[in-house]
CSV table of C-alpha atoms and ligand atoms in Angstrom, one decimal:
chain,number,residue,atom,x,y,z
A,814,MET,CA,-39.3,-130.1,-9.7
A,815,SER,CA,-42.2,-127.9,-8.0
A,816,LYS,CA,-45.1,-129.0,-6.3
A,817,TYR,CA,-47.3,-128.6,-9.5
A,818,HIS,CA,-45.3,-131.2,-11.2
A,819,GLU,CA,-44.7,-134.1,-8.4
A,820,ARG,CA,-46.3,-134.9,-5.3
A,821,ARG,CA,-44.1,-133.4,-2.6
A,822,THR,CA,-44.2,-136.0,0.0
A,823,ILE,CA,-42.0,-136.1,2.9
A,824,ALA,CA,-40.0,-139.1,1.5
A,825,LYS,CA,-39.7,-137.5,-1.9
A,826,THR,CA,-38.3,-134.1,-0.7
A,827,SER,CA,-35.0,-133.2,1.1
A,828,PHE,CA,-35.4,-131.0,4.1
A,829,LEU,CA,-33.4,-128.0,2.5
A,830,SER,CA,-36.0,-127.9,-0.5
A,831,THR,CA,-38.9,-127.6,1.9
A,832,PHE,CA,-37.7,-123.9,2.6
A,833,PHE,CA,-38.6,-123.1,-0.9
A,834,ASP,CA,-41.9,-123.0,-2.8
A,835,GLU,CA,-42.9,-122.1,-6.6
A,836,THR,CA,-45.7,-120.2,-7.8
A,837,ALA,CA,-47.8,-121.8,-10.6
A,838,ASP,CA,-45.9,-119.6,-13.3
A,839,GLY,CA,-42.5,-121.1,-12.1
A,840,LYS,CA,-41.4,-118.2,-9.8
A,841,LYS,CA,-39.2,-119.0,-6.4
A,842,LYS,CA,-40.6,-117.9,-3.3
A,843,LEU,CA,-39.6,-118.7,0.4
A,844,SER,CA,-42.1,-121.5,1.8
A,845,MET,CA,-44.2,-121.1,4.9
A,846,ARG,CA,-41.7,-123.3,6.8
A,847,ALA,CA,-38.8,-120.8,5.7
A,848,LYS,CA,-41.0,-117.8,7.0
A,849,ARG,CA,-41.7,-119.6,10.3
A,850,TRP,CA,-38.0,-120.2,11.0
A,851,ILE,CA,-37.3,-116.7,10.2
A,852,VAL,CA,-40.0,-115.5,12.8
A,853,ILE,CA,-38.8,-118.0,15.3
A,854,ILE,CA,-35.1,-117.3,15.1
A,855,SER,CA,-35.8,-113.3,15.0
A,856,ILE,CA,-38.0,-113.8,18.4
A,857,HIS,CA,-35.2,-115.6,20.2
A,858,LEU,CA,-32.5,-113.2,18.7
A,859,LEU,CA,-34.5,-110.4,20.2
A,860,PHE,CA,-34.6,-112.3,23.7
A,861,PHE,CA,-30.8,-112.7,23.5
A,862,LEU,CA,-30.0,-109.3,22.5
A,863,SER,CA,-32.2,-107.7,25.3
A,864,PHE,CA,-30.0,-109.8,27.8
A,865,ALA,CA,-26.7,-109.5,26.2
A,866,ILE,CA,-26.7,-105.8,25.2
A,867,ASP,CA,-29.8,-104.5,26.9
A,868,ILE,CA,-31.5,-103.4,23.6
A,869,GLN,CA,-35.0,-103.8,25.7
A,870,ILE,CA,-37.3,-104.7,22.8
A,871,LEU,CA,-38.3,-108.3,23.8
A,872,GLU,CA,-37.1,-109.2,27.2
A,873,GLY,CA,-37.3,-112.5,29.4
A,874,THR,CA,-38.1,-115.7,28.1
A,875,LEU,CA,-41.4,-117.4,26.4
A,876,SER,CA,-42.9,-118.0,30.1
A,877,GLY,CA,-42.8,-114.4,30.9
A,878,SER,CA,-41.5,-111.4,28.7
A,879,ARG,CA,-41.8,-107.6,28.0
A,880,PHE,CA,-42.2,-106.5,24.5
A,881,LEU,CA,-41.7,-102.7,24.2
A,882,GLY,CA,-42.8,-102.5,28.0
A,883,PHE,CA,-46.0,-104.8,27.5
A,884,HIS,CA,-46.1,-107.6,29.8
A,885,LEU,CA,-46.6,-111.1,27.9
A,886,ILE,CA,-47.3,-114.2,30.2
A,887,ASP,CA,-47.8,-117.6,28.7
A,888,VAL,CA,-51.2,-118.8,29.5
A,889,PHE,CA,-50.2,-122.2,30.9
A,890,ALA,CA,-47.4,-120.7,33.2
A,891,THR,CA,-50.3,-118.4,34.5
A,892,LEU,CA,-52.4,-121.6,35.4
A,893,GLU,CA,-49.6,-123.3,37.1
A,894,VAL,CA,-48.5,-120.1,39.1
A,895,TYR,CA,-52.1,-119.5,40.2
A,896,LEU,CA,-52.7,-123.1,41.2
A,897,ALA,CA,-49.4,-123.3,43.0
A,898,THR,CA,-49.6,-119.9,44.8
A,899,TYR,CA,-53.5,-119.0,44.9
A,900,HIS,CA,-52.1,-115.6,43.8
A,901,MET,CA,-52.1,-113.8,40.5
A,902,PRO,CA,-50.3,-110.3,40.5
A,903,ILE,CA,-52.1,-107.7,38.3
A,904,ASN,CA,-49.1,-107.8,35.7
A,905,MET,CA,-49.8,-111.6,35.5
A,906,VAL,CA,-53.5,-110.9,34.6
A,907,ILE,CA,-52.5,-108.1,32.2
A,908,GLY,CA,-49.7,-110.3,30.4
A,909,THR,CA,-51.9,-113.3,30.1
A,910,VAL,CA,-55.0,-111.6,28.7
A,911,SER,CA,-52.6,-109.8,26.1
A,912,ILE,CA,-51.4,-113.2,24.9
A,913,ILE,CA,-54.9,-114.6,24.9
A,914,LEU,CA,-56.2,-111.9,22.6
A,915,VAL,CA,-53.1,-112.0,20.5
A,916,TYR,CA,-53.8,-115.8,19.9
A,917,LEU,CA,-57.5,-115.5,19.3
A,918,LEU,CA,-56.4,-113.2,16.3
A,919,ILE,CA,-53.6,-115.1,14.9
A,920,GLY,CA,-54.6,-118.7,15.8
A,921,GLY,CA,-54.0,-120.7,19.2
A,922,ARG,CA,-51.3,-123.1,18.2
A,923,THR,CA,-49.6,-120.6,16.0
A,924,TYR,CA,-47.4,-120.4,19.1
A,925,CYS,CA,-46.3,-124.0,18.5
A,926,SER,CA,-45.2,-123.5,14.8
A,927,TRP,CA,-44.3,-119.8,14.8
A,928,VAL,CA,-42.7,-119.1,18.0
A,929,CYS,CA,-42.0,-122.1,20.2
A,930,PRO,CA,-38.0,-122.8,19.8
A,931,TYR,CA,-38.6,-126.8,20.4
A,932,GLY,CA,-41.0,-126.9,17.5
A,933,LEU,CA,-38.0,-125.7,15.2
A,934,LEU,CA,-35.9,-128.6,17.0
A,935,SER,CA,-38.7,-131.1,16.5
A,936,GLU,CA,-39.2,-130.4,12.8
A,937,ILE,CA,-35.5,-131.6,12.3
A,938,GLY,CA,-36.2,-134.6,14.6
A,939,GLU,CA,-39.4,-135.4,12.3
A,940,LYS,CA,-37.6,-135.5,9.2
A,941,LEU,CA,-35.0,-137.9,10.7
A,942,HIS,CA,-37.9,-139.8,12.2
A,943,ASN,CA,-39.5,-140.1,8.9
A,944,THR,CA,-36.5,-141.0,7.0
A,945,LEU,CA,-35.7,-143.9,9.4
A,946,VAL,CA,-39.4,-145.2,8.9
A,947,ASP,CA,-38.9,-145.0,5.2
A,948,LYS,CA,-35.7,-147.0,5.3
A,949,LYS,CA,-37.5,-149.7,7.5
A,950,ILE,CA,-35.0,-148.9,10.5
A,951,ILE,CA,-37.7,-148.1,12.9
A,952,LYS,CA,-41.6,-148.5,12.9
A,953,GLU,CA,-44.1,-145.8,12.7
A,954,ARG,CA,-46.0,-145.5,16.0
A,955,SER,CA,-48.8,-143.3,16.7
A,956,PHE,CA,-50.9,-143.2,19.8
A,957,ASP,CA,-54.3,-141.4,20.9
A,958,ASN,CA,-53.4,-137.8,20.7
A,959,ARG,CA,-56.1,-136.9,23.3
A,960,VAL,CA,-53.7,-138.3,25.9
A,961,ARG,CA,-52.4,-134.8,25.9
A,962,TYR,CA,-55.4,-133.5,27.9
A,963,ILE,CA,-54.7,-136.1,30.6
A,964,PHE,CA,-51.0,-134.6,30.8
A,965,TRP,CA,-52.3,-131.1,30.9
A,966,ALA,CA,-54.8,-132.0,33.8
A,967,ILE,CA,-51.8,-134.1,35.6
A,968,PHE,CA,-49.4,-131.0,35.4
A,969,LEU,CA,-52.0,-128.6,36.7
A,970,ILE,CA,-53.0,-130.9,39.7
A,971,LEU,CA,-49.3,-131.4,40.5
A,972,SER,CA,-48.9,-127.5,40.7
A,973,PHE,CA,-52.0,-127.4,43.1
A,974,THR,CA,-51.2,-130.2,45.3
A,975,SER,CA,-47.3,-129.6,45.6
A,976,GLY,CA,-47.1,-125.8,45.4
A,977,TYR,CA,-44.4,-126.1,42.7
A,978,LEU,CA,-44.5,-125.4,38.9
A,979,VAL,CA,-43.6,-129.2,38.3
A,980,PHE,CA,-44.0,-129.0,34.7
A,981,GLU,CA,-41.2,-126.4,34.5
A,982,LEU,CA,-38.6,-129.0,35.6
A,983,ILE,CA,-39.3,-131.0,32.2
A,984,ASN,CA,-40.6,-128.1,29.9
A,985,VAL,CA,-38.2,-128.2,26.9
A,986,VAL,CA,-39.6,-125.1,25.7
A,987,GLY,CA,-38.6,-123.2,28.8
A,988,ILE,CA,-35.3,-124.9,29.1
A,989,LEU,CA,-34.5,-123.7,25.4
A,990,SER,CA,-36.1,-120.3,25.6
A,991,ARG,CA,-33.7,-119.8,28.9
A,992,PHE,CA,-30.8,-121.1,26.9
A,993,VAL,CA,-31.2,-118.9,24.2
A,994,ALA,CA,-31.5,-115.8,26.5
A,995,TYR,CA,-29.1,-116.8,29.3
A,996,GLY,CA,-26.7,-119.5,28.1
A,997,TRP,CA,-26.0,-123.2,28.5
A,998,SER,CA,-27.4,-125.3,31.4
A,999,VAL,CA,-27.4,-129.0,31.9
A,1000,ALA,CA,-31.0,-129.5,31.6
A,1001,LEU,CA,-30.2,-129.4,27.8
A,1002,VAL,CA,-29.5,-132.9,28.1
A,1003,TRP,CA,-33.1,-133.3,29.0
A,1004,VAL,CA,-34.0,-131.5,25.5
A,1005,LEU,CA,-31.6,-134.0,23.8
A,1006,ALA,CA,-33.4,-137.1,25.3
A,1007,VAL,CA,-36.8,-135.7,24.1
A,1008,PHE,CA,-35.4,-135.0,20.9
A,1009,LEU,CA,-34.2,-138.4,20.6
A,1010,VAL,CA,-37.5,-140.1,21.6
A,1011,GLU,CA,-38.9,-138.1,18.8
A,1012,VAL,CA,-36.3,-139.3,16.2
A,1013,PHE,CA,-36.3,-142.9,17.1
A,1014,PHE,CA,-39.6,-143.8,18.8
A,1015,ALA,CA,-42.8,-141.5,17.8
A,1016,ARG,CA,-43.0,-138.6,15.3
A,1017,ARG,CA,-43.3,-135.1,17.2
A,1018,ALA,CA,-44.2,-137.0,20.2
A,1019,TRP,CA,-43.5,-134.1,22.7
A,1020,CYS,CA,-45.8,-131.7,20.4
A,1021,LYS,CA,-48.5,-134.2,19.8
A,1022,TYR,CA,-48.8,-136.0,23.0
A,1023,LEU,CA,-47.4,-134.3,25.9
A,1024,CYS,CA,-46.8,-130.5,25.6
A,1025,PRO,CA,-49.5,-128.6,28.0
A,1026,ILE,CA,-48.3,-125.6,26.7
A,1027,GLY,CA,-49.6,-126.4,23.2
A,1028,THR,CA,-52.7,-128.0,24.6
A,1029,THR,CA,-53.7,-124.7,26.3
A,1030,TYR,CA,-53.2,-122.8,22.8
A,1031,GLY,CA,-55.3,-125.4,21.2
A,1032,PHE,CA,-58.1,-124.6,23.5
A,1033,ILE,CA,-57.7,-120.9,22.4
A,1034,GLY,CA,-57.4,-122.1,18.5
A,1035,GLN,CA,-60.9,-123.6,18.6
A,1036,ILE,CA,-62.4,-120.1,18.3
A,1037,SER,CA,-59.5,-118.0,16.8
A,1038,ALA,CA,-59.9,-116.0,13.8
A,1039,THR,CA,-57.1,-117.3,11.7
A,1040,LYS,CA,-57.6,-120.6,10.1
A,1041,ILE,CA,-56.6,-123.0,7.2
A,1042,GLU,CA,-59.3,-123.1,4.4
A,1043,TRP,CA,-59.7,-125.9,2.0
A,1044,ASN,CA,-61.3,-125.5,-1.5
A,1045,ASP,CA,-62.9,-127.7,-3.9
A,1046,ASN,CA,-59.9,-127.6,-6.4
A,1047,CYS,CA,-58.7,-130.6,-4.2
A,1048,ASP,CA,-58.2,-134.0,-6.0
A,1049,HIS,CA,-57.8,-136.0,-2.5
A,1050,CYS,CA,-54.0,-136.8,-3.3
A,1051,MET,CA,-53.5,-136.8,0.4
A,1052,VAL,CA,-49.9,-135.1,0.4
A,1053,CYS,CA,-51.1,-132.8,3.0
A,1054,HIS,CA,-51.9,-135.7,5.4
A,1055,ASP,CA,-48.4,-136.9,4.7
A,1056,VAL,CA,-46.7,-133.8,5.7
A,1057,CYS,CA,-49.0,-132.8,8.7
A,1058,PHE,CA,-48.1,-134.4,12.1
A,1059,GLU,CA,-51.5,-133.4,13.3
A,1060,ASN,CA,-53.4,-134.8,10.1
A,1061,GLN,CA,-56.6,-135.7,11.9
A,1062,VAL,CA,-57.4,-131.9,11.4
A,1063,LEU,CA,-57.2,-132.3,7.6
A,1064,GLU,CA,-60.4,-134.9,7.7
A,1065,ILE,CA,-62.3,-132.5,5.3
A,1066,THR,CA,-59.9,-133.1,2.6
A,1067,LYS,CA,-61.2,-136.7,2.1
A,1068,SER,CA,-63.1,-137.5,-1.0
A,1069,LYS,CA,-65.8,-139.1,1.2
A,1070,TYR,CA,-67.5,-135.9,2.0
A,1071,ASP,CA,-67.8,-134.7,-1.6
A,1072,LYS,CA,-71.0,-136.2,-2.4
A,1073,GLN,CA,-72.6,-134.4,0.6
A,1074,ARG,CA,-70.7,-131.2,-0.1
A,1075,GLU,CA,-72.0,-131.3,-3.9
A,1076,GLU,CA,-75.6,-131.6,-2.7
A,1077,LEU,CA,-75.2,-128.7,-0.1
A,1078,GLY,CA,-73.2,-126.6,-2.7
A,1079,ILE,CA,-70.3,-126.3,-0.3
A,1080,LYS,CA,-67.0,-125.3,-2.3
A,1081,LYS,CA,-64.9,-124.2,0.8
A,1082,GLU,CA,-64.6,-125.2,4.1
A,1083,VAL,CA,-62.3,-124.1,7.3
A,1084,VAL,CA,-60.2,-126.6,9.5
A,1085,MET,CA,-61.9,-126.1,12.7
A,1086,SER,CA,-59.7,-128.1,14.9
A,1087,GLY,CA,-57.5,-126.2,17.5
A,1088,ASP,CA,-55.1,-129.0,17.1
A,1089,CYS,CA,-53.9,-127.3,13.9
A,1090,THR,CA,-50.5,-125.5,14.3
A,1091,LEU,CA,-51.2,-123.2,11.3
A,1092,CYS,CA,-47.6,-124.3,10.2
A,1093,GLY,CA,-48.6,-123.9,6.6
A,1094,ARG,CA,-46.8,-127.1,5.6
A,1095,CYS,CA,-50.0,-128.3,3.8
A,1096,VAL,CA,-50.3,-124.9,2.2
A,1097,ASP,CA,-46.7,-125.4,1.0
A,1098,VAL,CA,-47.1,-129.0,-0.6
A,1099,CYS,CA,-50.7,-128.8,-2.1
A,1100,HIS,CA,-50.2,-129.0,-6.0
A,1101,ALA,CA,-53.9,-127.8,-6.3
A,1102,ASP,CA,-53.7,-124.7,-4.3
A,1103,ALA,CA,-56.6,-126.0,-2.5
A,1104,LEU,CA,-55.0,-125.0,1.0
A,1105,SER,CA,-54.6,-121.4,2.2
A,1106,TYR,CA,-54.8,-119.2,5.2
A,1107,THR,CA,-57.9,-117.1,6.1
A,1108,PHE,CA,-58.9,-114.6,8.6
A,1109,ARG,CA,-62.6,-115.1,9.6
A,1110,LEU,CA,-62.8,-111.5,10.6
A,1111,LYS,CA,-61.7,-110.2,7.4
A,1112,SER,CA,-65.2,-108.6,6.7
A,1113,LEU,CA,-64.8,-106.3,9.9
A,1114,VAL,CA,-61.2,-105.1,8.8
B,299,SF4,S1,-55.8,-130.3,-0.1
B,299,SF4,FE1,-54.2,-130.2,-1.7
B,299,SF4,S2,-52.7,-131.6,-0.6
B,299,SF4,FE2,-54.4,-131.9,0.3
B,299,SF4,S3,-55.5,-133.7,-0.4
B,299,SF4,FE3,-56.4,-132.1,-1.4
B,299,SF4,S4,-55.2,-131.6,-3.3
B,299,SF4,FE4,-53.9,-133.1,-2.0
B,300,SF4,S1,-53.2,-128.8,8.9
B,300,SF4,FE1,-51.7,-127.7,7.6
B,300,SF4,S2,-51.3,-125.7,8.8
B,300,SF4,FE2,-52.5,-127.0,10.0
B,300,SF4,S3,-50.8,-128.4,11.4
B,300,SF4,FE3,-51.4,-129.6,9.6
B,300,SF4,S4,-50.0,-129.0,8.0
B,300,SF4,FE4,-49.8,-127.5,9.5
């Protein structure tokens, strides 16, 4: 059954089926989830091959890398290093500015859903978590996601006061990225612990409440050019809310805004929140084709 014939909520769909989508005239195609997984796996395969057989396309890890010789440095890592050492080498400035420019174009938290290796693991944990909730084995818990700003500030203050990159000790993204490039380490036990918290305690807890890397890309995302666009084909079925772990960003899909939109003649709106990871799950499940990607600078291209 395609999304045009049934509501593809998490409870109703198998994990495997979410890798495929169907056009309105019944043609099979890869879903956005499948495309994201291919991108994430390809990026990390390049990291692995650069180290293993020295192909020198994408070298390093997600914290700091070189793509065809260009430096790319994670923005939060740069903030940590600067606050810990009061020093920012020129390569770091170039690498960080390059990354900021890229994410201003492709969307801030695109990093979370199209690049981060933990995001991929977390999606598996999310499915397990939702299945357990559905079977009433565990309770659904949610907290105020603005707690992420407090963690963001705490980790930077800790760098400043200690002179160490304290967050890197628990950074599951860095641990996984180093694992892919350089091999096993005991720190993977910590990744497993975070994964189990997400399965048994709170849906996507790391990404939603804690990760300061995602929070930093969220700041960039507020003004980025790539966004999710909603249109008035929407019948407010709320399936997109079901599949989105940051569903506060989909407020505009609610029917309570229809009257105001009708009065103002608004037929399209953009998801402005930097919390949106541009994962495309909402695009995959929308039976009314009311959600799509949009590039706000397309008139300039
Ligand atoms: S945007 Fe699509 S999935 Fe979301 S409420 Fe509207 S019709 Fe349903
Ligand atoms: S709004 Fe859509 S693209 Fe954005 S995080 Fe939610 S499901 Fe993903």
